PDB file of C-alpha atoms in Angstrom:
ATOM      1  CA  UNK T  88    -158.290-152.085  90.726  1.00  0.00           C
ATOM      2  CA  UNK T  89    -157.265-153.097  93.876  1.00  0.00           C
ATOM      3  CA  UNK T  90    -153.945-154.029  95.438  1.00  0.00           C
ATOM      4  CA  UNK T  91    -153.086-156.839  98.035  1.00  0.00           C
ATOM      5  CA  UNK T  92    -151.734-154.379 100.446  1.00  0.00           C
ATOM      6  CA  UNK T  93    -154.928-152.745 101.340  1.00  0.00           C
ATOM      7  CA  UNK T  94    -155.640-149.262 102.223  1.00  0.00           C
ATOM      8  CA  UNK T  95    -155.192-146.907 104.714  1.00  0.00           C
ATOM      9  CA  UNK T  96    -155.030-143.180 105.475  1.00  0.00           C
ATOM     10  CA  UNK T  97    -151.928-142.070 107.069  1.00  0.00           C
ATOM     11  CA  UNK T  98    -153.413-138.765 108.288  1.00  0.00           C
ATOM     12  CA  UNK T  99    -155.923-140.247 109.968  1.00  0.00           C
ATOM     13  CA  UNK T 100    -153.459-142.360 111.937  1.00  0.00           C
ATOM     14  CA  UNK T 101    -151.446-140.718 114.631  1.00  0.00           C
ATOM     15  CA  UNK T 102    -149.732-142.010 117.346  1.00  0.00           C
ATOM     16  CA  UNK T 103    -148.453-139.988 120.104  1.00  0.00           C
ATOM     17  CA  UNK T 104    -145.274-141.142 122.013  1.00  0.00           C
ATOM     18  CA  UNK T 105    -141.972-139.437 123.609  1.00  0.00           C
ATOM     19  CA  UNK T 106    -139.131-141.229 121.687  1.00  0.00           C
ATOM     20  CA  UNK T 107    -139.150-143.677 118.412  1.00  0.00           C
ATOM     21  CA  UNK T 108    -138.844-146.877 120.798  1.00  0.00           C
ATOM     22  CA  UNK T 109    -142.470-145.551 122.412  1.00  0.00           C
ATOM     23  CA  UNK T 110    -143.585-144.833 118.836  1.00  0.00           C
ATOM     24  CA  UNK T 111    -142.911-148.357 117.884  1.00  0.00           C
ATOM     25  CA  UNK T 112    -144.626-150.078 120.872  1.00  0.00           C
ATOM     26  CA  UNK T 113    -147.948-148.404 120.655  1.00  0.00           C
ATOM     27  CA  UNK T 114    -148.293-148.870 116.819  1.00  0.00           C
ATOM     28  CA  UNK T 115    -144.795-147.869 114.673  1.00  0.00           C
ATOM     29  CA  UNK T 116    -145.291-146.862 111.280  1.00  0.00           C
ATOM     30  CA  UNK T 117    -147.049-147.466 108.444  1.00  0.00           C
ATOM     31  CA  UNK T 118    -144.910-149.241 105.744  1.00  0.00           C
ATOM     32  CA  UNK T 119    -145.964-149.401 101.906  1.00  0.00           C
ATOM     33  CA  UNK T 120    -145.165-151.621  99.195  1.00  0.00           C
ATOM     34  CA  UNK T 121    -143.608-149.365  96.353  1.00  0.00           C
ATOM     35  CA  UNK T 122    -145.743-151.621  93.934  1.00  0.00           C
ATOM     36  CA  UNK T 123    -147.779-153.889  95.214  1.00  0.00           C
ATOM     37  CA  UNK T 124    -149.650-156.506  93.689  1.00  0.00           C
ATOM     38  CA  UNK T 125    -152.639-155.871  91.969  1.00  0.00           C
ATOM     39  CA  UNK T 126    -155.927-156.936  90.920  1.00  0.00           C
ATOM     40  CA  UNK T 127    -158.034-155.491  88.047  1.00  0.00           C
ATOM     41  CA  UNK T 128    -161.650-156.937  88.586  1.00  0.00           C
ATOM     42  CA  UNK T 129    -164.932-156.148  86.593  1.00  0.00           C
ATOM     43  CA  UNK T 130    -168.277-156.348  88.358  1.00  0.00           C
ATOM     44  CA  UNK T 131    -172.079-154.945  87.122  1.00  0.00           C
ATOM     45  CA  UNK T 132    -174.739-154.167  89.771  1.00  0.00           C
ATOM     46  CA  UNK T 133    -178.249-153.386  89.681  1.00  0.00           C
ATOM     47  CA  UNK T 134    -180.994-153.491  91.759  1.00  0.00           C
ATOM     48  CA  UNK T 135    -182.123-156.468  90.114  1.00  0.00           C
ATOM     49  CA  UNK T 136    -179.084-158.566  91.137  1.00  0.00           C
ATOM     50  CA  UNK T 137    -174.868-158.466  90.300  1.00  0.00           C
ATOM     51  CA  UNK T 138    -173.054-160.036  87.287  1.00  0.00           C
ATOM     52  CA  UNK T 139    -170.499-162.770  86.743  1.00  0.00           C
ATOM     53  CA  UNK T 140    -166.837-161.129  88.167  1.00  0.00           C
ATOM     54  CA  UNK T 141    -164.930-161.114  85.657  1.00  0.00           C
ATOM     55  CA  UNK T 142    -160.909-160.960  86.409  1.00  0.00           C
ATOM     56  CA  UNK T 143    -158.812-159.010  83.820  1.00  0.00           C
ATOM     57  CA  UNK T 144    -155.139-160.179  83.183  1.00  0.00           C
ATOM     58  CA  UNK T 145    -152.637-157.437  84.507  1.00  0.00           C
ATOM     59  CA  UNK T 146    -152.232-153.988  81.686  1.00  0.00           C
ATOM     60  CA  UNK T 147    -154.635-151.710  80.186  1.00  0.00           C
ATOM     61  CA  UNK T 148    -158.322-152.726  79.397  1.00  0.00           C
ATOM     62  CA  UNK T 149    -158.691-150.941  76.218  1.00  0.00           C
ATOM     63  CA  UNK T 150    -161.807-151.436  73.779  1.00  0.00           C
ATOM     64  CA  UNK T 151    -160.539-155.117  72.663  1.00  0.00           C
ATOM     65  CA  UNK T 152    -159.871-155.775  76.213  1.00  0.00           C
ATOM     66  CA  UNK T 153    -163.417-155.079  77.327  1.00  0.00           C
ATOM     67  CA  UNK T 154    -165.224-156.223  74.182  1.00  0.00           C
ATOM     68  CA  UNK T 155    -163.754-159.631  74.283  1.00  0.00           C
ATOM     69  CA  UNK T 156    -164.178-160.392  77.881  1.00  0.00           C
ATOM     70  CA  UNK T 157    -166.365-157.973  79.535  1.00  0.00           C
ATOM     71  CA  UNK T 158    -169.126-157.840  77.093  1.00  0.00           C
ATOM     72  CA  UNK T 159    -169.605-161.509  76.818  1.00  0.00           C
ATOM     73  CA  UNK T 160    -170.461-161.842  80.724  1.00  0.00           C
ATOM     74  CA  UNK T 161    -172.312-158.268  81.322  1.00  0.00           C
ATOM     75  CA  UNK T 162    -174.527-159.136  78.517  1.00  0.00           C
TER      76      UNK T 162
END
């Protein structure tokens, strides 16, 4: 699953500055959607070459889920 947001590490981003208005100038903070969009995607590799993607709708895949549309394409 991914989400539109992207990701990134906030420990492995520091900035070092005197005051907040020297924080903000050389990179400010971080800021995270509290729930961002997402994207549930289905993919098969091999060394012999990659399957169809297959997009899920939004929810849990659950053994109906994957038989129905996951199956079809990976097979």
């Amino acid at each position: 699953m991914f989400d539109i947001d992207g990701v990134y590490n906030t420990q492995n981003d520091r900035v070092w500055a005197v005051d907040r208005a020297d924080a903000d100038k050389n990179g400010g903070t971080q800021q995270k959607r509290k729930f961002p969009q997402k994207v549930m995607v289905w993919l098969g590799a091999c060394s012999k070459g990659l399957t169809p993607l297959v997009i899920l709708d939004e929810g849990t895949v659950d053994h109906t889920v994957y038989i129905e549309k996951v199956l079809p394409v990976a097979l």
